Amino acid sequence: MLDARGLLAQAAIAGGNVRIGLKDATWIARGVKAPSNAAMVEKACRMLDDPGVERMGPGAPARHWVFERTTHMLTLFHSPGSCSNGILYLLNDLDLPHRVHVVDILKGDQRQPDYRALNPKGKVPALRLEDGTVLTEFPVIAFWIAQSGAWPGDPLAQARTLELLDFMVASVHMRGFTFVKVPGKFVSDPDAQAALYAHGRDQVDQGLAILSETLGDKDYLQGDFTIADAALIYLLDWAEMDGIAIADNLAACHARLRARPAYAASAAHWTR
């Protein structure tokens, strides 16, 4: 079996197309008028080992020798510590090859023109698919990922999973934790901030009580692990961070989720 260098040499001789799987990308070596200079092929191989090179024509006109890198990989636009942790966790749990592009929301990266061009909503997460299509909104991305797993087979269980996902993101997160974490984003008066915090905290407490009742004595919200649990882990992380007490069964589920390999695999991008 030929290695990358052998395949490149073969491509240079044949003047045809050859795909070379290397690291996290697929490289295409294309020789139109294939160079016979072995040194050029060697240089191409060295350049091939540099993951930062996107296109190159090593020492010759591009019409003679061109390398292209096509990523063929999911890209998660992610802010560590945010709700996009759940999508990162899900990608790792299902072992889907991906790269992470960090969006520092504290520095305002989400408002920059290049990110707005990708996601006009200026939020995370966003997931760029292999063909360049961009998906936004946690439930939508989770549902797309679920086609690779973590999705129940029964239609009613599927509906219940989406029901849970919507409740956690739209209610516990958006109408609860948002006001607990950043009341000053909405009002400047200290008394108004305190009232908004109290409202958010009430929503969080009610939401966590409902989730505890839903969980019962099961290992995960639906019994088996589903995309709903990827939302639950970031909510429970936030509760812990903000000193909010949770029921014993939620604490046990939180520990169970952290014990899955996906948690360790996500560690590099989990917190700021």
PDB file of N, CA and C in Angstrom, residues 54-134:
ATOM      1  N   GLU A  54      -3.590  25.745   2.292  1.00  0.00           N
ATOM      2  CA  GLU A  54      -4.864  25.445   1.646  1.00  0.00           C
ATOM      3  C   GLU A  54      -4.688  25.132   0.156  1.00  0.00           C
ATOM      4  N   ARG A  55      -3.903  25.972  -0.544  1.00  0.00           N
ATOM      5  CA  ARG A  55      -3.662  25.745  -1.968  1.00  0.00           C
ATOM      6  C   ARG A  55      -2.202  26.039  -2.235  1.00  0.00           C
ATOM      7  N   MET A  56      -1.644  25.370  -3.180  1.00  0.00           N
ATOM      8  CA  MET A  56      -0.233  25.621  -3.463  1.00  0.00           C
ATOM      9  C   MET A  56       0.118  25.153  -4.865  1.00  0.00           C
ATOM     10  N   GLY A  57       1.122  25.764  -5.412  1.00  0.00           N
ATOM     11  CA  GLY A  57       1.687  25.341  -6.675  1.00  0.00           C
ATOM     12  C   GLY A  57       3.185  25.333  -6.492  1.00  0.00           C
ATOM     13  N   PRO A  58       3.725  24.287  -5.913  1.00  0.00           N
ATOM     14  CA  PRO A  58       5.128  24.296  -5.462  1.00  0.00           C
ATOM     15  C   PRO A  58       6.130  24.403  -6.607  1.00  0.00           C
ATOM     16  N   GLY A  59       6.634  25.621  -6.786  1.00  0.00           N
ATOM     17  CA  GLY A  59       7.726  25.820  -7.730  1.00  0.00           C
ATOM     18  C   GLY A  59       7.335  25.700  -9.190  1.00  0.00           C
ATOM     19  N   ALA A  60       6.069  25.674  -9.482  1.00  0.00           N
ATOM     20  CA  ALA A  60       5.655  25.510 -10.871  1.00  0.00           C
ATOM     21  C   ALA A  60       4.327  26.231 -11.065  1.00  0.00           C
ATOM     22  N   PRO A  61       4.014  26.605 -12.304  1.00  0.00           N
ATOM     23  CA  PRO A  61       2.714  27.246 -12.544  1.00  0.00           C
ATOM     24  C   PRO A  61       1.583  26.349 -12.065  1.00  0.00           C
ATOM     25  N   ALA A  62       0.522  26.981 -11.573  1.00  0.00           N
ATOM     26  CA  ALA A  62      -0.590  26.213 -11.032  1.00  0.00           C
ATOM     27  C   ALA A  62      -1.166  25.247 -12.062  1.00  0.00           C
ATOM     28  N   ARG A  63      -1.054  25.589 -13.338  1.00  0.00           N
ATOM     29  CA  ARG A  63      -1.596  24.690 -14.353  1.00  0.00           C
ATOM     30  C   ARG A  63      -0.790  23.402 -14.451  1.00  0.00           C
ATOM     31  N   HIS A  64       0.426  23.434 -13.904  1.00  0.00           N
ATOM     32  CA  HIS A  64       1.250  22.232 -13.927  1.00  0.00           C
ATOM     33  C   HIS A  64       1.018  21.358 -12.698  1.00  0.00           C
ATOM     34  N   TRP A  65       0.862  22.007 -11.547  1.00  0.00           N
ATOM     35  CA  TRP A  65       0.764  21.196 -10.324  1.00  0.00           C
ATOM     36  C   TRP A  65      -0.024  21.961  -9.273  1.00  0.00           C
ATOM     37  N   VAL A  66      -1.124  21.427  -8.861  1.00  0.00           N
ATOM     38  CA  VAL A  66      -1.974  22.096  -7.885  1.00  0.00           C
ATOM     39  C   VAL A  66      -2.376  21.090  -6.818  1.00  0.00           C
ATOM     40  N   PHE A  67      -2.297  21.508  -5.566  1.00  0.00           N
ATOM     41  CA  PHE A  67      -2.855  20.727  -4.468  1.00  0.00           C
ATOM     42  C   PHE A  67      -4.041  21.502  -3.909  1.00  0.00           C
ATOM     43  N   GLU A  68      -5.079  20.805  -3.583  1.00  0.00           N
ATOM     44  CA  GLU A  68      -6.224  21.426  -2.927  1.00  0.00           C
ATOM     45  C   GLU A  68      -6.557  20.611  -1.678  1.00  0.00           C
ATOM     46  N   ARG A  69      -6.902  21.320  -0.630  1.00  0.00           N
ATOM     47  CA  ARG A  69      -7.373  20.630   0.572  1.00  0.00           C
ATOM     48  C   ARG A  69      -8.870  20.869   0.697  1.00  0.00           C
ATOM     49  N   THR A  70      -9.628  19.799   0.792  1.00  0.00           N
ATOM     50  CA  THR A  70     -11.058  19.922   1.037  1.00  0.00           C
ATOM     51  C   THR A  70     -11.330  19.342   2.416  1.00  0.00           C
ATOM     52  N   THR A  71     -11.976  20.119   3.260  1.00  0.00           N
ATOM     53  CA  THR A  71     -12.034  19.743   4.666  1.00  0.00           C
ATOM     54  C   THR A  71     -12.894  18.513   4.924  1.00  0.00           C
ATOM     55  N   HIS A  72     -14.043  18.392   4.282  1.00  0.00           N
ATOM     56  CA  HIS A  72     -14.925  17.256   4.512  1.00  0.00           C
ATOM     57  C   HIS A  72     -15.111  17.027   6.008  1.00  0.00           C
ATOM     58  N   MET A  73     -15.338  18.094   6.745  1.00  0.00           N
ATOM     59  CA  MET A  73     -15.438  17.971   8.186  1.00  0.00           C
ATOM     60  C   MET A  73     -16.407  19.010   8.729  1.00  0.00           C
ATOM     61  N   LEU A  74     -17.106  18.634   9.779  1.00  0.00           N
ATOM     62  CA  LEU A  74     -17.993  19.567  10.448  1.00  0.00           C
ATOM     63  C   LEU A  74     -17.169  20.604  11.209  1.00  0.00           C
ATOM     64  N   THR A  75     -17.643  21.843  11.226  1.00  0.00           N
ATOM     65  CA  THR A  75     -17.000  22.890  12.009  1.00  0.00           C
ATOM     66  C   THR A  75     -18.013  23.461  12.977  1.00  0.00           C
ATOM     67  N   LEU A  76     -17.704  23.366  14.267  1.00  0.00           N
ATOM     68  CA  LEU A  76     -18.572  23.912  15.305  1.00  0.00           C
ATOM     69  C   LEU A  76     -18.049  25.281  15.718  1.00  0.00           C
ATOM     70  N   PHE A  77     -18.894  26.281  15.614  1.00  0.00           N
ATOM     71  CA  PHE A  77     -18.578  27.621  16.101  1.00  0.00           C
ATOM     72  C   PHE A  77     -19.117  27.695  17.525  1.00  0.00           C
ATOM     73  N   HIS A  78     -18.196  27.825  18.458  1.00  0.00           N
ATOM     74  CA  HIS A  78     -18.469  27.473  19.852  1.00  0.00           C
ATOM     75  C   HIS A  78     -17.831  28.465  20.796  1.00  0.00           C
ATOM     76  N   SER A  79     -18.563  28.813  21.843  1.00  0.00           N
ATOM     77  CA  SER A  79     -18.007  29.626  22.918  1.00  0.00           C
ATOM     78  C   SER A  79     -17.944  28.772  24.179  1.00  0.00           C
ATOM     79  N   PRO A  80     -16.753  28.460  24.676  1.00  0.00           N
ATOM     80  CA  PRO A  80     -16.635  27.607  25.864  1.00  0.00           C
ATOM     81  C   PRO A  80     -17.451  28.142  27.039  1.00  0.00           C
ATOM     82  N   GLY A  81     -18.148  27.225  27.706  1.00  0.00           N
ATOM     83  CA  GLY A  81     -18.974  27.593  28.844  1.00  0.00           C
ATOM     84  C   GLY A  81     -20.388  27.987  28.490  1.00  0.00           C
ATOM     85  N   SER A  82     -20.663  28.125  27.197  1.00  0.00           N
ATOM     86  CA  SER A  82     -22.005  28.510  26.760  1.00  0.00           C
ATOM     87  C   SER A  82     -22.843  27.259  26.470  1.00  0.00           C
ATOM     88  N   CYS A  83     -24.047  27.485  25.959  1.00  0.00           N
ATOM     89  CA  CYS A  83     -24.904  26.348  25.621  1.00  0.00           C
ATOM     90  C   CYS A  83     -24.300  25.487  24.519  1.00  0.00           C
ATOM     91  N   SER A  84     -23.388  26.054  23.735  1.00  0.00           N
ATOM     92  CA  SER A  84     -22.769  25.254  22.671  1.00  0.00           C
ATOM     93  C   SER A  84     -21.913  24.125  23.230  1.00  0.00           C
ATOM     94  N   ASN A  85     -21.640  24.150  24.545  1.00  0.00           N
ATOM     95  CA  ASN A  85     -21.002  22.987  25.177  1.00  0.00           C
ATOM     96  C   ASN A  85     -21.801  21.714  24.899  1.00  0.00           C
ATOM     97  N   GLY A  86     -23.116  21.834  24.898  1.00  0.00           N
ATOM     98  CA  GLY A  86     -23.959  20.666  24.673  1.00  0.00           C
ATOM     99  C   GLY A  86     -23.772  20.079  23.285  1.00  0.00           C
ATOM    100  N   ILE A  87     -23.609  20.941  22.286  1.00  0.00           N
ATOM    101  CA  ILE A  87     -23.372  20.452  20.919  1.00  0.00           C
ATOM    102  C   ILE A  87     -21.988  19.839  20.818  1.00  0.00           C
ATOM    103  N   LEU A  88     -20.999  20.469  21.444  1.00  0.00           N
ATOM    104  CA  LEU A  88     -19.646  19.895  21.474  1.00  0.00           C
ATOM    105  C   LEU A  88     -19.679  18.508  22.105  1.00  0.00           C
ATOM    106  N   TYR A  89     -20.383  18.384  23.206  1.00  0.00           N
ATOM    107  CA  TYR A  89     -20.508  17.102  23.907  1.00  0.00           C
ATOM    108  C   TYR A  89     -21.146  16.060  22.990  1.00  0.00           C
ATOM    109  N   LEU A  90     -22.177  16.459  22.294  1.00  0.00           N
ATOM    110  CA  LEU A  90     -22.897  15.532  21.420  1.00  0.00           C
ATOM    111  C   LEU A  90     -22.022  15.066  20.259  1.00  0.00           C
ATOM    112  N   LEU A  91     -21.277  15.976  19.659  1.00  0.00           N
ATOM    113  CA  LEU A  91     -20.370  15.599  18.570  1.00  0.00           C
ATOM    114  C   LEU A  91     -19.340  14.580  19.053  1.00  0.00           C
ATOM    115  N   ASN A  92     -18.817  14.815  20.251  1.00  0.00           N
ATOM    116  CA  ASN A  92     -17.821  13.887  20.795  1.00  0.00           C
ATOM    117  C   ASN A  92     -18.450  12.571  21.223  1.00  0.00           C
ATOM    118  N   ASP A  93     -19.657  12.626  21.758  1.00  0.00           N
ATOM    119  CA  ASP A  93     -20.304  11.393  22.194  1.00  0.00           C
ATOM    120  C   ASP A  93     -20.578  10.469  21.017  1.00  0.00           C
ATOM    121  N   LEU A  94     -20.929  11.047  19.891  1.00  0.00           N
ATOM    122  CA  LEU A  94     -21.213  10.240  18.699  1.00  0.00           C
ATOM    123  C   LEU A  94     -19.980  10.042  17.831  1.00  0.00           C
ATOM    124  N   ASP A  95     -18.842  10.562  18.319  1.00  0.00           N
ATOM    125  CA  ASP A  95     -17.562  10.374  17.627  1.00  0.00           C
ATOM    126  C   ASP A  95     -17.626  10.888  16.193  1.00  0.00           C
ATOM    127  N   LEU A  96     -18.229  12.062  16.014  1.00  0.00           N
ATOM    128  CA  LEU A  96     -18.300  12.668  14.683  1.00  0.00           C
ATOM    129  C   LEU A  96     -17.084  13.575  14.485  1.00  0.00           C
ATOM    130  N   PRO A  97     -16.277  13.325  13.465  1.00  0.00           N
ATOM    131  CA  PRO A  97     -15.101  14.174  13.229  1.00  0.00           C
ATOM    132  C   PRO A  97     -15.524  15.635  13.058  1.00  0.00           C
ATOM    133  N   HIS A  98     -14.833  16.529  13.750  1.00  0.00           N
ATOM    134  CA  HIS A  98     -15.184  17.937  13.673  1.00  0.00           C
ATOM    135  C   HIS A  98     -13.994  18.779  14.097  1.00  0.00           C
ATOM    136  N   ARG A  99     -14.037  20.029  13.742  1.00  0.00           N
ATOM    137  CA  ARG A  99     -13.080  20.996  14.270  1.00  0.00           C
ATOM    138  C   ARG A  99     -13.871  22.053  15.021  1.00  0.00           C
ATOM    139  N   VAL A 100     -13.215  22.699  15.962  1.00  0.00           N
ATOM    140  CA  VAL A 100     -13.858  23.715  16.785  1.00  0.00           C
ATOM    141  C   VAL A 100     -13.274  25.077  16.442  1.00  0.00           C
ATOM    142  N   HIS A 101     -14.153  26.015  16.119  1.00  0.00           N
ATOM    143  CA  HIS A 101     -13.762  27.408  15.922  1.00  0.00           C
ATOM    144  C   HIS A 101     -14.302  28.190  17.111  1.00  0.00           C
ATOM    145  N   VAL A 102     -13.413  28.681  17.965  1.00  0.00           N
ATOM    146  CA  VAL A 102     -13.844  29.367  19.180  1.00  0.00           C
ATOM    147  C   VAL A 102     -14.325  30.776  18.853  1.00  0.00           C
ATOM    148  N   VAL A 103     -15.523  31.087  19.326  1.00  0.00           N
ATOM    149  CA  VAL A 103     -16.109  32.417  19.207  1.00  0.00           C
ATOM    150  C   VAL A 103     -16.142  32.997  20.618  1.00  0.00           C
ATOM    151  N   ASP A 104     -15.296  33.987  20.885  1.00  0.00           N
ATOM    152  CA  ASP A 104     -15.220  34.563  22.229  1.00  0.00           C
ATOM    153  C   ASP A 104     -16.332  35.598  22.383  1.00  0.00           C
ATOM    154  N   ILE A 105     -17.427  35.200  22.997  1.00  0.00           N
ATOM    155  CA  ILE A 105     -18.567  36.109  23.093  1.00  0.00           C
ATOM    156  C   ILE A 105     -18.308  37.235  24.101  1.00  0.00           C
ATOM    157  N   LEU A 106     -17.373  37.035  25.030  1.00  0.00           N
ATOM    158  CA  LEU A 106     -17.041  38.109  25.968  1.00  0.00           C
ATOM    159  C   LEU A 106     -16.294  39.232  25.262  1.00  0.00           C
ATOM    160  N   LYS A 107     -15.568  38.903  24.212  1.00  0.00           N
ATOM    161  CA  LYS A 107     -14.854  39.907  23.418  1.00  0.00           C
ATOM    162  C   LYS A 107     -15.699  40.435  22.261  1.00  0.00           C
ATOM    163  N   GLY A 108     -16.883  39.854  22.080  1.00  0.00           N
ATOM    164  CA  GLY A 108     -17.763  40.323  21.014  1.00  0.00           C
ATOM    165  C   GLY A 108     -17.505  39.719  19.653  1.00  0.00           C
ATOM    166  N   ASP A 109     -16.834  38.563  19.609  1.00  0.00           N
ATOM    167  CA  ASP A 109     -16.559  37.926  18.314  1.00  0.00           C
ATOM    168  C   ASP A 109     -17.840  37.670  17.523  1.00  0.00           C
ATOM    169  N   GLN A 110     -18.929  37.409  18.246  1.00  0.00           N
ATOM    170  CA  GLN A 110     -20.188  37.074  17.581  1.00  0.00           C
ATOM    171  C   GLN A 110     -20.787  38.261  16.832  1.00  0.00           C
ATOM    172  N   ARG A 111     -20.277  39.465  17.106  1.00  0.00           N
ATOM    173  CA  ARG A 111     -20.783  40.664  16.430  1.00  0.00           C
ATOM    174  C   ARG A 111     -19.903  41.108  15.273  1.00  0.00           C
ATOM    175  N   GLN A 112     -18.799  40.402  15.079  1.00  0.00           N
ATOM    176  CA  GLN A 112     -17.877  40.778  14.006  1.00  0.00           C
ATOM    177  C   GLN A 112     -18.472  40.425  12.636  1.00  0.00           C
ATOM    178  N   PRO A 113     -18.143  41.207  11.611  1.00  0.00           N
ATOM    179  CA  PRO A 113     -18.731  40.990  10.277  1.00  0.00           C
ATOM    180  C   PRO A 113     -18.525  39.583   9.731  1.00  0.00           C
ATOM    181  N   ASP A 114     -17.344  38.986   9.968  1.00  0.00           N
ATOM    182  CA  ASP A 114     -17.101  37.662   9.397  1.00  0.00           C
ATOM    183  C   ASP A 114     -18.016  36.617  10.032  1.00  0.00           C
ATOM    184  N   TYR A 115     -18.277  36.775  11.350  1.00  0.00           N
ATOM    185  CA  TYR A 115     -19.187  35.813  11.978  1.00  0.00           C
ATOM    186  C   TYR A 115     -20.635  36.116  11.621  1.00  0.00           C
ATOM    187  N   ARG A 116     -20.973  37.395  11.525  1.00  0.00           N
ATOM    188  CA  ARG A 116     -22.332  37.767  11.125  1.00  0.00           C
ATOM    189  C   ARG A 116     -22.649  37.257   9.721  1.00  0.00           C
ATOM    190  N   ALA A 117     -21.630  37.206   8.875  1.00  0.00           N
ATOM    191  CA  ALA A 117     -21.845  36.673   7.531  1.00  0.00           C
ATOM    192  C   ALA A 117     -22.176  35.187   7.591  1.00  0.00           C
ATOM    193  N   LEU A 118     -21.589  34.508   8.567  1.00  0.00           N
ATOM    194  CA  LEU A 118     -21.860  33.082   8.756  1.00  0.00           C
ATOM    195  C   LEU A 118     -23.196  32.868   9.446  1.00  0.00           C
ATOM    196  N   ASN A 119     -23.441  33.634  10.504  1.00  0.00           N
ATOM    197  CA  ASN A 119     -24.675  33.517  11.291  1.00  0.00           C
ATOM    198  C   ASN A 119     -25.181  34.918  11.613  1.00  0.00           C
ATOM    199  N   PRO A 120     -26.097  35.439  10.823  1.00  0.00           N
ATOM    200  CA  PRO A 120     -26.595  36.799  11.031  1.00  0.00           C
ATOM    201  C   PRO A 120     -27.212  37.023  12.410  1.00  0.00           C
ATOM    202  N   LYS A 121     -27.593  35.948  13.093  1.00  0.00           N
ATOM    203  CA  LYS A 121     -28.180  36.083  14.435  1.00  0.00           C
ATOM    204  C   LYS A 121     -27.127  36.475  15.463  1.00  0.00           C
ATOM    205  N   GLY A 122     -25.861  36.260  15.145  1.00  0.00           N
ATOM    206  CA  GLY A 122     -24.790  36.613  16.069  1.00  0.00           C
ATOM    207  C   GLY A 122     -24.811  35.821  17.346  1.00  0.00           C
ATOM    208  N   LYS A 123     -25.107  34.523  17.250  1.00  0.00           N
ATOM    209  CA  LYS A 123     -25.173  33.671  18.437  1.00  0.00           C
ATOM    210  C   LYS A 123     -24.377  32.389  18.185  1.00  0.00           C
ATOM    211  N   VAL A 124     -24.131  31.680  19.276  1.00  0.00           N
ATOM    212  CA  VAL A 124     -23.610  30.313  19.181  1.00  0.00           C
ATOM    213  C   VAL A 124     -24.669  29.393  19.784  1.00  0.00           C
ATOM    214  N   PRO A 125     -24.666  28.137  19.365  1.00  0.00           N
ATOM    215  CA  PRO A 125     -23.748  27.508  18.418  1.00  0.00           C
ATOM    216  C   PRO A 125     -24.178  27.725  16.972  1.00  0.00           C
ATOM    217  N   ALA A 126     -23.195  27.505  16.088  1.00  0.00           N
ATOM    218  CA  ALA A 126     -23.471  27.352  14.664  1.00  0.00           C
ATOM    219  C   ALA A 126     -22.644  26.169  14.201  1.00  0.00           C
ATOM    220  N   LEU A 127     -23.183  25.420  13.270  1.00  0.00           N
ATOM    221  CA  LEU A 127     -22.478  24.240  12.767  1.00  0.00           C
ATOM    222  C   LEU A 127     -22.419  24.322  11.252  1.00  0.00           C
ATOM    223  N   ARG A 128     -21.181  24.372  10.732  1.00  0.00           N
ATOM    224  CA  ARG A 128     -21.000  24.358   9.276  1.00  0.00           C
ATOM    225  C   ARG A 128     -20.804  22.921   8.823  1.00  0.00           C
ATOM    226  N   LEU A 129     -21.659  22.487   7.918  1.00  0.00           N
ATOM    227  CA  LEU A 129     -21.612  21.121   7.436  1.00  0.00           C
ATOM    228  C   LEU A 129     -20.529  20.964   6.383  1.00  0.00           C
ATOM    229  N   GLU A 130     -20.315  19.732   5.972  1.00  0.00           N
ATOM    230  CA  GLU A 130     -19.242  19.429   5.030  1.00  0.00           C
ATOM    231  C   GLU A 130     -19.402  20.139   3.703  1.00  0.00           C
ATOM    232  N   ASP A 131     -20.648  20.414   3.297  1.00  0.00           N
ATOM    233  CA  ASP A 131     -20.879  21.065   2.014  1.00  0.00           C
ATOM    234  C   ASP A 131     -20.946  22.577   2.136  1.00  0.00           C
ATOM    235  N   GLY A 132     -20.666  23.116   3.327  1.00  0.00           N
ATOM    236  CA  GLY A 132     -20.682  24.555   3.538  1.00  0.00           C
ATOM    237  C   GLY A 132     -21.977  25.092   4.105  1.00  0.00           C
ATOM    238  N   THR A 133     -23.030  24.283   4.144  1.00  0.00           N
ATOM    239  CA  THR A 133     -24.296  24.699   4.742  1.00  0.00           C
ATOM    240  C   THR A 133     -24.102  24.997   6.230  1.00  0.00           C
ATOM    241  N   VAL A 134     -24.724  26.053   6.719  1.00  0.00           N
ATOM    242  CA  VAL A 134     -24.594  26.427   8.126  1.00  0.00           C
ATOM    243  C   VAL A 134     -25.941  26.251   8.829  1.00  0.00           C
TER     244      VAL A 134
END
